[in-house]
């Protein structure tokens, strides 16, 4: 999941794909029992209540997840909390897999008890595969903004963030804009998290650079030119950053999602003076997508997992990992958000840009033709 292009919200494209591709609901009534009921449940009420869903999920006893690195958005602790709360074993397969790998696994393992029950996808992959999803609305479904979900719950955005600059404040001055990264203080120090023709974070980093340099999500040429300038002045560092490269000082400046940069700071506290800033007037955001596999081998557990993720507890666990939970606004109003964790998120100044799928497609094509020659 963590290497696909552009995990950005594209509500209109997803909604269109759902209406165009969704097949009629399968009739699983012949299966009998709670599993058959759960497989067609579109809310906990279809099983009677949330307590009935919990009981059905406990009978299944397992949940299959895929492509969830334990250090990504706090998923390690989220899985532990779910297991501890419901006494359900979580089988975590291929934690470093891509969104495309998730879909491949669902198709190749269909009908087997090892198939993934749930998905956490980038929107580009989600758009192309809505026919694999089962609609479901959690008890907190109404709290999710309308433009961040399918009306039937076929897909729902879950957590996200903004592109940012992480930096070791003991080695470089605090950048106040992208332009600062072109100055001599950052010579040989600025890394991008991956190749933007392949990695979602790097792709969004180029979009951010474009927005901050007179371009837009429709025109990312200024972003590519920014990185060319960064290379020409000797500041661009063609090294994929890791906790080890940050701790060693090899990559003292990293362009990445804010929740990943914030997480690095927490992990390296006491070792590195790591700070995170979202550049003013270059605010590019994105959300990932949750969905249930319509052929989930543990359909009740799959639905209970969704209930947990969108509960206050689940949302705050994402927040503890530096990610911005999709229900943050409603939780802040209700007073249920983790105020300390929320206060640690980098400040955001300016109007956020959320590229559409059409813009992403156009940008990918431009990058494929121009990125390598710009930074080679």
mmCIF file of C-alpha atoms in Angstrom:
data_model
loop_
_atom_site.group_PDB
_atom_site.id
_atom_site.type_symbol
_atom_site.label_atom_id
_atom_site.label_comp_id
_atom_site.label_asym_id
_atom_site.label_seq_id
_atom_site.Cartn_x
_atom_site.Cartn_y
_atom_site.Cartn_z
ATOM 1 C CA UNK A 1 0.000 0.000 0.000
ATOM 2 C CA UNK A 2 2.860 2.327 0.748
ATOM 3 C CA UNK A 3 4.421 2.596 -2.721
ATOM 4 C CA UNK A 4 1.499 3.311 -5.007
ATOM 5 C CA UNK A 5 0.965 6.650 -6.704
ATOM 6 C CA UNK A 6 -1.138 9.423 -5.281
ATOM 7 C CA UNK A 7 -3.211 8.269 -2.346
ATOM 8 C CA UNK A 8 -5.408 11.315 -2.625
ATOM 9 C CA UNK A 9 -9.114 11.734 -2.100
ATOM 10 C CA UNK A 10 -11.184 11.677 -5.276
ATOM 11 C CA UNK A 11 -14.746 11.476 -4.066
ATOM 12 C CA UNK A 12 -16.387 12.213 -7.407
ATOM 13 C CA UNK A 13 -14.364 9.597 -9.249
ATOM 14 C CA UNK A 14 -15.050 6.978 -6.594
ATOM 15 C CA UNK A 15 -18.751 7.732 -6.574
ATOM 16 C CA UNK A 16 -18.891 7.388 -10.358
ATOM 17 C CA UNK A 17 -17.021 4.111 -10.224
ATOM 18 C CA UNK A 18 -19.386 2.738 -7.594
ATOM 19 C CA UNK A 19 -22.477 3.575 -9.624
ATOM 20 C CA UNK A 20 -20.957 2.258 -12.842
ATOM 21 C CA UNK A 21 -19.320 -0.911 -11.594
ATOM 22 C CA UNK A 22 -21.193 -2.245 -8.583
ATOM 23 C CA UNK A 23 -22.872 -5.588 -9.318
ATOM 24 C CA UNK A 24 -26.112 -6.678 -7.682
ATOM 25 C CA UNK A 25 -25.655 -7.793 -4.072
ATOM 26 C CA UNK A 26 -24.920 -11.481 -3.743
ATOM 27 C CA UNK A 27 -27.480 -13.667 -2.051
ATOM 28 C CA UNK A 28 -25.695 -15.499 0.738
ATOM 29 C CA UNK A 29 -28.848 -16.625 2.532
ATOM 30 C CA UNK A 30 -28.123 -20.248 1.810
ATOM 31 C CA UNK A 31 -24.972 -20.089 3.945
ATOM 32 C CA UNK A 32 -27.012 -19.824 7.135
ATOM 33 C CA UNK A 33 -25.933 -18.419 10.496
ATOM 34 C CA UNK A 34 -24.279 -15.210 11.553
ATOM 35 C CA UNK A 35 -21.655 -15.296 8.827
ATOM 36 C CA UNK A 36 -24.265 -15.182 6.076
ATOM 37 C CA UNK A 37 -26.065 -12.313 7.815
ATOM 38 C CA UNK A 38 -22.806 -10.443 8.321
ATOM 39 C CA UNK A 39 -21.790 -10.902 4.696
ATOM 40 C CA UNK A 40 -24.779 -8.860 3.542
ATOM 41 C CA UNK A 41 -25.025 -6.468 6.504
ATOM 42 C CA UNK A 42 -24.854 -2.817 5.531
ATOM 43 C CA UNK A 43 -24.873 -1.699 9.181
ATOM 44 C CA UNK A 44 -24.752 -3.290 12.625
ATOM 45 C CA UNK A 45 -28.550 -2.973 12.769
ATOM 46 C CA UNK A 46 -28.824 -5.697 10.131
ATOM 47 C CA UNK A 47 -27.478 -8.092 12.752
ATOM 48 C CA UNK A 48 -29.641 -6.603 15.491
ATOM 49 C CA UNK A 49 -27.150 -4.308 17.224
ATOM 50 C CA UNK A 50 -23.460 -3.563 17.612
ATOM 51 C CA UNK A 51 -23.363 -6.085 20.463
ATOM 52 C CA UNK A 52 -24.698 -8.736 18.085
ATOM 53 C CA UNK A 53 -22.007 -7.823 15.559
ATOM 54 C CA UNK A 54 -19.362 -8.185 18.273
ATOM 55 C CA UNK A 55 -20.711 -11.611 19.179
ATOM 56 C CA UNK A 56 -20.691 -12.739 15.535
ATOM 57 C CA UNK A 57 -17.154 -11.443 15.034
ATOM 58 C CA UNK A 58 -15.922 -13.231 18.150
ATOM 59 C CA UNK A 59 -17.386 -16.477 16.809
ATOM 60 C CA UNK A 60 -15.305 -16.001 13.658
ATOM 61 C CA UNK A 61 -12.311 -15.352 15.885
ATOM 62 C CA UNK A 62 -9.998 -13.920 13.233
ATOM 63 C CA UNK A 63 -9.498 -10.933 10.947
ATOM 64 C CA UNK A 64 -7.232 -10.795 7.902
ATOM 65 C CA UNK A 65 -5.560 -7.466 7.133
ATOM 66 C CA UNK A 66 -2.953 -6.671 4.518
ATOM 67 C CA UNK A 67 -0.438 -3.917 3.754
ATOM 68 C CA UNK A 68 -0.492 -2.335 7.208
ATOM 69 C CA UNK A 69 3.055 -1.577 8.397
ATOM 70 C CA UNK A 70 3.063 -1.380 12.221
ATOM 71 C CA UNK A 71 4.869 1.970 12.156
ATOM 72 C CA UNK A 72 2.523 3.501 9.558
ATOM 73 C CA UNK A 73 -0.151 5.745 11.123
ATOM 74 C CA UNK A 74 0.143 3.751 14.377
ATOM 75 C CA UNK A 75 -1.261 0.557 12.864
ATOM 76 C CA UNK A 76 0.823 -1.619 15.180
ATOM 77 C CA UNK A 77 -0.964 -0.255 18.236
ATOM 78 C CA UNK A 78 -4.319 -0.164 16.455
ATOM 79 C CA UNK A 79 -4.086 -3.900 15.750
ATOM 80 C CA UNK A 80 -3.047 -4.635 19.343
ATOM 81 C CA UNK A 81 -5.935 -2.565 20.709
ATOM 82 C CA UNK A 82 -8.470 -4.364 18.486
ATOM 83 C CA UNK A 83 -7.143 -7.787 19.481
ATOM 84 C CA UNK A 84 -7.169 -6.876 23.155
ATOM 85 C CA UNK A 85 -10.647 -5.380 23.128
ATOM 86 C CA UNK A 86 -12.415 -8.160 21.228
ATOM 87 C CA UNK A 87 -10.168 -11.197 21.689
ATOM 88 C CA UNK A 88 -9.984 -11.594 17.912
ATOM 89 C CA UNK A 89 -6.710 -12.637 16.279
ATOM 90 C CA UNK A 90 -5.513 -10.267 13.562
ATOM 91 C CA UNK A 91 -3.549 -11.923 10.769
ATOM 92 C CA UNK A 92 -1.405 -9.199 9.211
ATOM 93 C CA UNK A 93 -0.104 -10.212 5.770
ATOM 94 C CA UNK A 94 2.486 -8.441 3.611
ATOM 95 C CA UNK A 95 2.802 -5.282 5.725
ATOM 96 C CA UNK A 96 4.924 -3.547 3.102
ATOM 97 C CA UNK A 97 2.688 -4.422 0.142
ATOM 98 C CA UNK A 98 1.138 -1.849 -2.190
ATOM 99 C CA UNK A 99 -2.518 -1.057 -2.749
ATOM 100 C CA UNK A 100 -2.327 -2.971 -6.022
ATOM 101 C CA UNK A 101 -0.982 -5.964 -4.098
ATOM 102 C CA UNK A 102 -4.023 -5.833 -1.819
ATOM 103 C CA UNK A 103 -6.358 -6.179 -4.786
ATOM 104 C CA UNK A 104 -4.249 -8.938 -6.321
ATOM 105 C CA UNK A 105 -4.395 -10.851 -3.043
ATOM 106 C CA UNK A 106 -8.179 -10.469 -2.834
ATOM 107 C CA UNK A 107 -8.595 -11.854 -6.334
ATOM 108 C CA UNK A 108 -6.048 -14.662 -6.125
ATOM 109 C CA UNK A 109 -7.195 -15.814 -2.665
ATOM 110 C CA UNK A 110 -10.937 -15.461 -3.297
ATOM 111 C CA UNK A 111 -12.814 -18.254 -1.553
ATOM 112 C CA UNK A 112 -9.895 -19.045 0.748
ATOM 113 C CA UNK A 113 -9.732 -18.290 4.446
ATOM 114 C CA UNK A 114 -6.478 -16.350 3.889
ATOM 115 C CA UNK A 115 -8.086 -13.694 1.676
ATOM 116 C CA UNK A 116 -8.002 -10.144 3.046
ATOM 117 C CA UNK A 117 -11.147 -9.120 4.897
ATOM 118 C CA UNK A 118 -10.560 -5.388 4.578
ATOM 119 C CA UNK A 119 -8.634 -2.892 2.490
ATOM 120 C CA UNK A 120 -6.743 0.323 3.232
ATOM 121 C CA UNK A 121 -6.110 1.778 -0.222
ATOM 122 C CA UNK A 122 -4.874 4.737 -2.157
ATOM 123 C CA UNK A 123 -7.734 6.294 -4.087
ATOM 124 C CA UNK A 124 -6.318 5.512 -7.530
ATOM 125 C CA UNK A 125 -6.533 1.786 -6.815
ATOM 126 C CA UNK A 126 -9.849 2.144 -4.992
ATOM 127 C CA UNK A 127 -11.455 3.900 -7.978
ATOM 128 C CA UNK A 128 -10.605 0.980 -10.233
ATOM 129 C CA UNK A 129 -11.874 -1.738 -7.892
ATOM 130 C CA UNK A 130 -15.136 -0.637 -6.273
ATOM 131 C CA UNK A 131 -16.830 -3.774 -7.598
ATOM 132 C CA UNK A 132 -14.834 -5.733 -4.990
ATOM 133 C CA UNK A 133 -16.217 -3.736 -2.047
ATOM 134 C CA UNK A 134 -19.175 -4.407 0.248
ATOM 135 C CA UNK A 135 -21.167 -1.339 1.336
ATOM 136 C CA UNK A 136 -21.233 -0.772 5.089
ATOM 137 C CA UNK A 137 -22.084 2.185 7.307
ATOM 138 C CA UNK A 138 -20.581 2.297 10.793
ATOM 139 C CA UNK A 139 -22.370 3.864 13.745
ATOM 140 C CA UNK A 140 -20.248 6.995 13.195
ATOM 141 C CA UNK A 141 -20.886 7.151 9.439
ATOM 142 C CA UNK A 142 -22.829 10.420 9.685
ATOM 143 C CA UNK A 143 -19.800 12.134 11.250
ATOM 144 C CA UNK A 144 -17.714 11.625 8.117
ATOM 145 C CA UNK A 145 -17.981 14.629 5.747
ATOM 146 C CA UNK A 146 -20.131 13.862 2.706
ATOM 147 C CA UNK A 147 -17.330 14.472 0.216
ATOM 148 C CA UNK A 148 -15.117 11.933 1.985
ATOM 149 C CA UNK A 149 -17.357 8.889 1.602
ATOM 150 C CA UNK A 150 -19.650 7.020 -0.725
ATOM 151 C CA UNK A 151 -23.280 7.629 0.303
ATOM 152 C CA UNK A 152 -23.839 3.890 0.763
ATOM 153 C CA UNK A 153 -20.568 3.292 2.563
ATOM 154 C CA UNK A 154 -18.992 1.306 -0.274
ATOM 155 C CA UNK A 155 -15.806 3.223 0.530
ATOM 156 C CA UNK A 156 -15.001 5.738 3.245
ATOM 157 C CA UNK A 157 -11.926 7.903 3.714
ATOM 158 C CA UNK A 158 -10.190 7.107 6.967
ATOM 159 C CA UNK A 159 -7.084 9.133 7.795
ATOM 160 C CA UNK A 160 -4.779 11.459 5.962
ATOM 161 C CA UNK A 161 -2.585 14.474 6.220
ATOM 162 C CA UNK A 162 -0.603 17.114 4.373
ATOM 163 C CA UNK A 163 2.717 17.120 2.604
ATOM 164 C CA UNK A 164 5.430 18.503 4.841
ATOM 165 C CA UNK A 165 9.100 19.148 5.415
ATOM 166 C CA UNK A 166 10.688 17.220 8.258
ATOM 167 C CA UNK A 167 14.057 18.493 9.423
ATOM 168 C CA UNK A 168 16.745 18.020 12.058
ATOM 169 C CA UNK A 169 16.799 21.410 13.755
ATOM 170 C CA UNK A 170 20.291 20.733 15.123
ATOM 171 C CA UNK A 171 21.670 20.500 11.580
ATOM 172 C CA UNK A 172 19.641 22.954 9.478
ATOM 173 C CA UNK A 173 17.652 26.146 10.091
ATOM 174 C CA UNK A 174 13.881 25.862 10.203
ATOM 175 C CA UNK A 175 12.505 26.310 6.660
ATOM 176 C CA UNK A 176 9.658 28.771 6.372
ATOM 177 C CA UNK A 177 8.990 28.074 2.690
ATOM 178 C CA UNK A 178 10.011 25.734 -0.108
ATOM 179 C CA UNK A 179 12.279 28.483 -1.468
ATOM 180 C CA UNK A 180 14.421 28.196 1.657
ATOM 181 C CA UNK A 181 15.454 24.708 0.581
ATOM 182 C CA UNK A 182 17.336 26.223 -2.365
ATOM 183 C CA UNK A 183 19.728 28.145 -0.099
ATOM 184 C CA UNK A 184 23.274 27.005 0.787
ATOM 185 C CA UNK A 185 22.231 25.960 4.317
ATOM 186 C CA UNK A 186 20.570 22.888 2.810
ATOM 187 C CA UNK A 187 23.361 21.779 0.463
ATOM 188 C CA UNK A 188 23.237 18.001 -0.010
ATOM 189 C CA UNK A 189 20.565 17.654 2.646
ATOM 190 C CA UNK A 190 17.069 17.506 1.051
ATOM 191 C CA UNK A 191 15.565 14.059 0.438
ATOM 192 C CA UNK A 192 12.228 13.120 -1.133
ATOM 193 C CA UNK A 193 10.490 10.000 0.149
ATOM 194 C CA UNK A 194 10.778 7.859 -2.972
ATOM 195 C CA UNK A 195 10.568 8.227 -6.729
ATOM 196 C CA UNK A 196 7.530 10.347 -7.680
ATOM 197 C CA UNK A 197 6.846 8.166 -10.713
ATOM 198 C CA UNK A 198 6.279 5.250 -8.339
ATOM 199 C CA UNK A 199 5.728 6.435 -4.761
ATOM 200 C CA UNK A 200 2.660 8.292 -3.545
ATOM 201 C CA UNK A 201 4.424 10.486 -0.991
ATOM 202 C CA UNK A 202 7.072 11.591 -3.492
ATOM 203 C CA UNK A 203 4.412 12.246 -6.136
ATOM 204 C CA UNK A 204 2.549 14.502 -3.724
ATOM 205 C CA UNK A 205 5.824 16.198 -2.819
ATOM 206 C CA UNK A 206 6.199 17.312 -6.431
ATOM 207 C CA UNK A 207 2.592 18.549 -6.428
ATOM 208 C CA UNK A 208 3.352 20.503 -3.256
ATOM 209 C CA UNK A 209 6.423 22.030 -4.888
ATOM 210 C CA UNK A 210 4.307 23.021 -7.874
ATOM 211 C CA UNK A 211 1.590 24.647 -5.765
ATOM 212 C CA UNK A 212 4.255 26.535 -3.848
ATOM 213 C CA UNK A 213 5.973 27.789 -7.000
ATOM 214 C CA UNK A 214 3.191 29.248 -9.092
ATOM 215 C CA UNK A 215 1.861 25.971 -10.456
ATOM 216 C CA UNK A 216 -1.144 23.916 -9.463
ATOM 217 C CA UNK A 217 -2.520 20.406 -9.400
ATOM 218 C CA UNK A 218 -3.324 20.987 -13.084
ATOM 219 C CA UNK A 219 0.217 22.070 -13.900
ATOM 220 C CA UNK A 220 3.026 20.326 -12.018
ATOM 221 C CA UNK A 221 5.789 21.523 -14.349
ATOM 222 C CA UNK A 222 6.862 24.176 -11.792
ATOM 223 C CA UNK A 223 7.212 21.388 -9.233
ATOM 224 C CA UNK A 224 9.511 19.391 -11.483
ATOM 225 C CA UNK A 225 11.495 22.547 -12.206
ATOM 226 C CA UNK A 226 11.824 23.188 -8.472
ATOM 227 C CA UNK A 227 13.474 19.819 -7.963
ATOM 228 C CA UNK A 228 15.691 20.430 -10.982
ATOM 229 C CA UNK A 229 16.868 23.658 -9.344
ATOM 230 C CA UNK A 230 17.315 21.804 -6.072
ATOM 231 C CA UNK A 231 19.563 19.331 -7.885
ATOM 232 C CA UNK A 232 21.430 21.996 -9.851
ATOM 233 C CA UNK A 233 22.428 23.889 -6.679
ATOM 234 C CA UNK A 234 23.521 20.633 -5.058
ATOM 235 C CA UNK A 235 20.819 20.465 -2.410
ATOM 236 C CA UNK A 236 18.787 17.491 -3.666
ATOM 237 C CA UNK A 237 19.823 14.215 -2.034
ATOM 238 C CA UNK A 238 18.787 11.143 -4.090
ATOM 239 C CA UNK A 239 18.489 8.854 -1.062
ATOM 240 C CA UNK A 240 15.283 7.203 0.140
ATOM 241 C CA UNK A 241 14.946 8.316 3.769
ATOM 242 C CA UNK A 242 14.535 5.814 6.601
ATOM 243 C CA UNK A 243 14.693 6.135 10.397
ATOM 244 C CA UNK A 244 18.311 4.985 10.138
ATOM 245 C CA UNK A 245 19.309 7.657 7.598
ATOM 246 C CA UNK A 246 17.574 10.318 9.676
ATOM 247 C CA UNK A 247 19.219 9.206 12.908
ATOM 248 C CA UNK A 248 22.658 9.046 11.273
ATOM 249 C CA UNK A 249 22.251 12.523 9.810
ATOM 250 C CA UNK A 250 22.437 11.308 6.211
ATOM 251 C CA UNK A 251 18.979 12.746 5.412
ATOM 252 C CA UNK A 252 18.517 15.772 7.692
ATOM 253 C CA UNK A 253 15.634 17.137 5.589
ATOM 254 C CA UNK A 254 12.800 14.938 4.306
ATOM 255 C CA UNK A 255 9.780 15.846 2.172
ATOM 256 C CA UNK A 256 7.001 13.451 3.196
ATOM 257 C CA UNK A 257 3.468 13.262 4.635
ATOM 258 C CA UNK A 258 3.212 15.179 7.899
ATOM 259 C CA UNK A 259 2.033 12.137 9.863
ATOM 260 C CA UNK A 260 5.113 10.203 8.792
ATOM 261 C CA UNK A 261 7.457 13.052 9.622
ATOM 262 C CA UNK A 262 5.754 13.565 12.989
ATOM 263 C CA UNK A 263 6.039 9.834 13.663
ATOM 264 C CA UNK A 264 9.763 9.944 12.892
ATOM 265 C CA UNK A 265 10.151 12.680 15.476
ATOM 266 C CA UNK A 266 8.390 10.616 18.105
ATOM 267 C CA UNK A 267 10.437 7.500 17.366
ATOM 268 C CA UNK A 268 13.731 9.377 17.413
ATOM 269 C CA UNK A 269 12.991 11.599 20.394
ATOM 270 C CA UNK A 270 16.119 12.091 22.438
ATOM 271 C CA UNK A 271 18.316 11.154 19.476
ATOM 272 C CA UNK A 272 17.396 13.700 16.807
ATOM 273 C CA UNK A 273 15.850 17.163 17.104
ATOM 274 C CA UNK A 274 13.271 16.329 14.416
ATOM 275 C CA UNK A 275 10.590 18.876 13.623
ATOM 276 C CA UNK A 276 7.866 19.096 10.980
ATOM 277 C CA UNK A 277 6.434 22.037 9.064
ATOM 278 C CA UNK A 278 3.705 22.265 6.413
ATOM 279 C CA UNK A 279 4.889 25.007 4.019
ATOM 280 C CA UNK A 280 2.571 27.998 3.959
ATOM 281 C CA UNK A 281 0.573 28.374 0.750
ATOM 282 C CA UNK A 282 1.747 24.987 -0.481
ATOM 283 C CA UNK A 283 -0.761 22.814 1.351
ATOM 284 C CA UNK A 284 -1.429 19.550 -0.476
ATOM 285 C CA UNK A 285 -3.560 16.977 1.314
ATOM 286 C CA UNK A 286 -4.808 13.468 0.866
ATOM 287 C CA UNK A 287 -6.742 10.673 2.543
ATOM 288 C CA UNK A 288 -6.603 6.905 2.296
ATOM 289 C CA UNK A 289 -9.687 4.766 1.704
ATOM 290 C CA UNK A 290 -11.229 2.014 3.851
ATOM 291 C CA UNK A 291 -13.338 -0.718 2.290
ATOM 292 C CA UNK A 292 -14.585 -4.206 3.093
ATOM 293 C CA UNK A 293 -13.867 -7.118 0.782
ATOM 294 C CA UNK A 294 -17.268 -8.330 -0.458
ATOM 295 C CA UNK A 295 -15.827 -11.880 -0.337
ATOM 296 C CA UNK A 296 -14.317 -11.463 3.130
ATOM 297 C CA UNK A 297 -13.802 -14.847 4.833
ATOM 298 C CA UNK A 298 -14.606 -13.162 8.169
ATOM 299 C CA UNK A 299 -17.387 -10.714 7.253
ATOM 300 C CA UNK A 300 -18.476 -9.941 10.820
ATOM 301 C CA UNK A 301 -14.913 -9.258 11.967
ATOM 302 C CA UNK A 302 -14.396 -7.098 8.874
ATOM 303 C CA UNK A 303 -17.373 -4.945 9.810
ATOM 304 C CA UNK A 304 -16.370 -4.795 13.470
ATOM 305 C CA UNK A 305 -12.909 -3.621 12.363
ATOM 306 C CA UNK A 306 -14.574 -0.722 10.562
ATOM 307 C CA UNK A 307 -16.659 0.100 13.621
ATOM 308 C CA UNK A 308 -13.475 0.159 15.708
ATOM 309 C CA UNK A 309 -11.498 2.310 13.266
ATOM 310 C CA UNK A 310 -14.223 4.948 13.058
ATOM 311 C CA UNK A 311 -14.952 4.950 16.794
ATOM 312 C CA UNK A 312 -13.441 7.674 18.966
ATOM 313 C CA UNK A 313 -10.888 5.142 20.190
ATOM 314 C CA UNK A 314 -9.796 4.123 16.698
ATOM 315 C CA UNK A 315 -9.686 7.671 15.389
ATOM 316 C CA UNK A 316 -7.581 8.786 18.352
ATOM 317 C CA UNK A 317 -5.181 5.895 17.777
ATOM 318 C CA UNK A 318 -4.594 7.135 14.222
ATOM 319 C CA UNK A 319 -4.127 10.604 15.676
ATOM 320 C CA UNK A 320 -1.541 9.254 18.125
ATOM 321 C CA UNK A 321 0.409 8.164 15.066
ATOM 322 C CA UNK A 322 0.373 11.700 13.664
ATOM 323 C CA UNK A 323 -2.363 11.027 11.099
ATOM 324 C CA UNK A 324 -5.400 13.276 10.804
ATOM 325 C CA UNK A 325 -8.533 11.155 11.418
ATOM 326 C CA UNK A 326 -11.455 11.775 9.092
ATOM 327 C CA UNK A 327 -13.808 12.442 12.036
ATOM 328 C CA UNK A 328 -11.486 15.020 13.613
ATOM 329 C CA UNK A 329 -13.871 17.960 13.143
ATOM 330 C CA UNK A 330 -16.875 16.247 14.718
ATOM 331 C CA UNK A 331 -14.746 14.824 17.550
ATOM 332 C CA UNK A 332 -13.278 18.236 18.290
ATOM 333 C CA UNK A 333 -16.803 19.679 18.558
ATOM 334 C CA UNK A 334 -17.886 16.777 20.789
ATOM 335 C CA UNK A 335 -14.825 17.061 22.985
ATOM 336 C CA UNK A 336 -13.789 13.456 22.340
ATOM 337 C CA UNK A 337 -10.599 14.098 20.382
ATOM 338 C CA UNK A 338 -7.218 13.568 22.046
ATOM 339 C CA UNK A 339 -6.403 17.247 22.545
ATOM 340 C CA UNK A 340 -2.729 16.683 23.317
ATOM 341 C CA UNK A 341 -2.152 14.588 20.196
ATOM 342 C CA UNK A 342 -4.218 16.994 18.094
ATOM 343 C CA UNK A 343 -2.140 19.927 19.322
ATOM 344 C CA UNK A 344 1.053 18.191 18.193
ATOM 345 C CA UNK A 345 -0.003 18.190 14.532
ATOM 346 C CA UNK A 346 1.845 20.716 12.372
ATOM 347 C CA UNK A 347 0.038 24.008 11.860
ATOM 348 C CA UNK A 348 -1.532 24.523 8.436
ATOM 349 C CA UNK A 349 -1.744 27.936 6.771
ATOM 350 C CA UNK A 350 -3.475 28.396 3.449
ATOM 351 C CA UNK A 351 -6.189 26.640 1.476
ATOM 352 C CA UNK A 352 -5.601 22.887 1.139
ATOM 353 C CA UNK A 353 -5.392 21.434 -2.361
ATOM 354 C CA UNK A 354 -6.852 17.957 -2.889
ATOM 355 C CA UNK A 355 -6.043 16.882 -6.465
ATOM 356 C CA UNK A 356 -8.732 15.107 -8.455
ATOM 357 C CA UNK A 357 -8.158 11.788 -10.162
ATOM 358 C CA UNK A 358 -8.050 13.523 -13.549
ATOM 359 C CA UNK A 359 -5.366 15.877 -12.252
ATOM 360 C CA UNK A 360 -3.410 12.966 -10.814
ATOM 361 C CA UNK A 361 -3.547 11.099 -14.102
ATOM 362 C CA UNK A 362 -2.299 14.113 -16.028
ATOM 363 C CA UNK A 363 0.466 14.695 -13.478
ATOM 364 C CA UNK A 364 1.608 11.060 -13.629
ATOM 365 C CA UNK A 365 1.915 11.304 -17.395
ATOM 366 C CA UNK A 366 3.973 14.481 -17.128
ATOM 367 C CA UNK A 367 6.249 12.945 -14.499
ATOM 368 C CA UNK A 368 6.772 9.806 -16.561
ATOM 369 C CA UNK A 369 7.980 11.939 -19.455
ATOM 370 C CA UNK A 370 9.956 14.588 -17.563
ATOM 371 C CA UNK A 371 11.076 13.589 -14.060
ATOM 372 C CA UNK A 372 14.115 11.453 -14.901
ATOM 373 C CA UNK A 373 15.652 13.967 -17.274
ATOM 374 C CA UNK A 374 15.042 16.795 -14.808
ATOM 375 C CA UNK A 375 16.897 15.206 -11.893
ATOM 376 C CA UNK A 376 19.328 12.910 -13.756
#
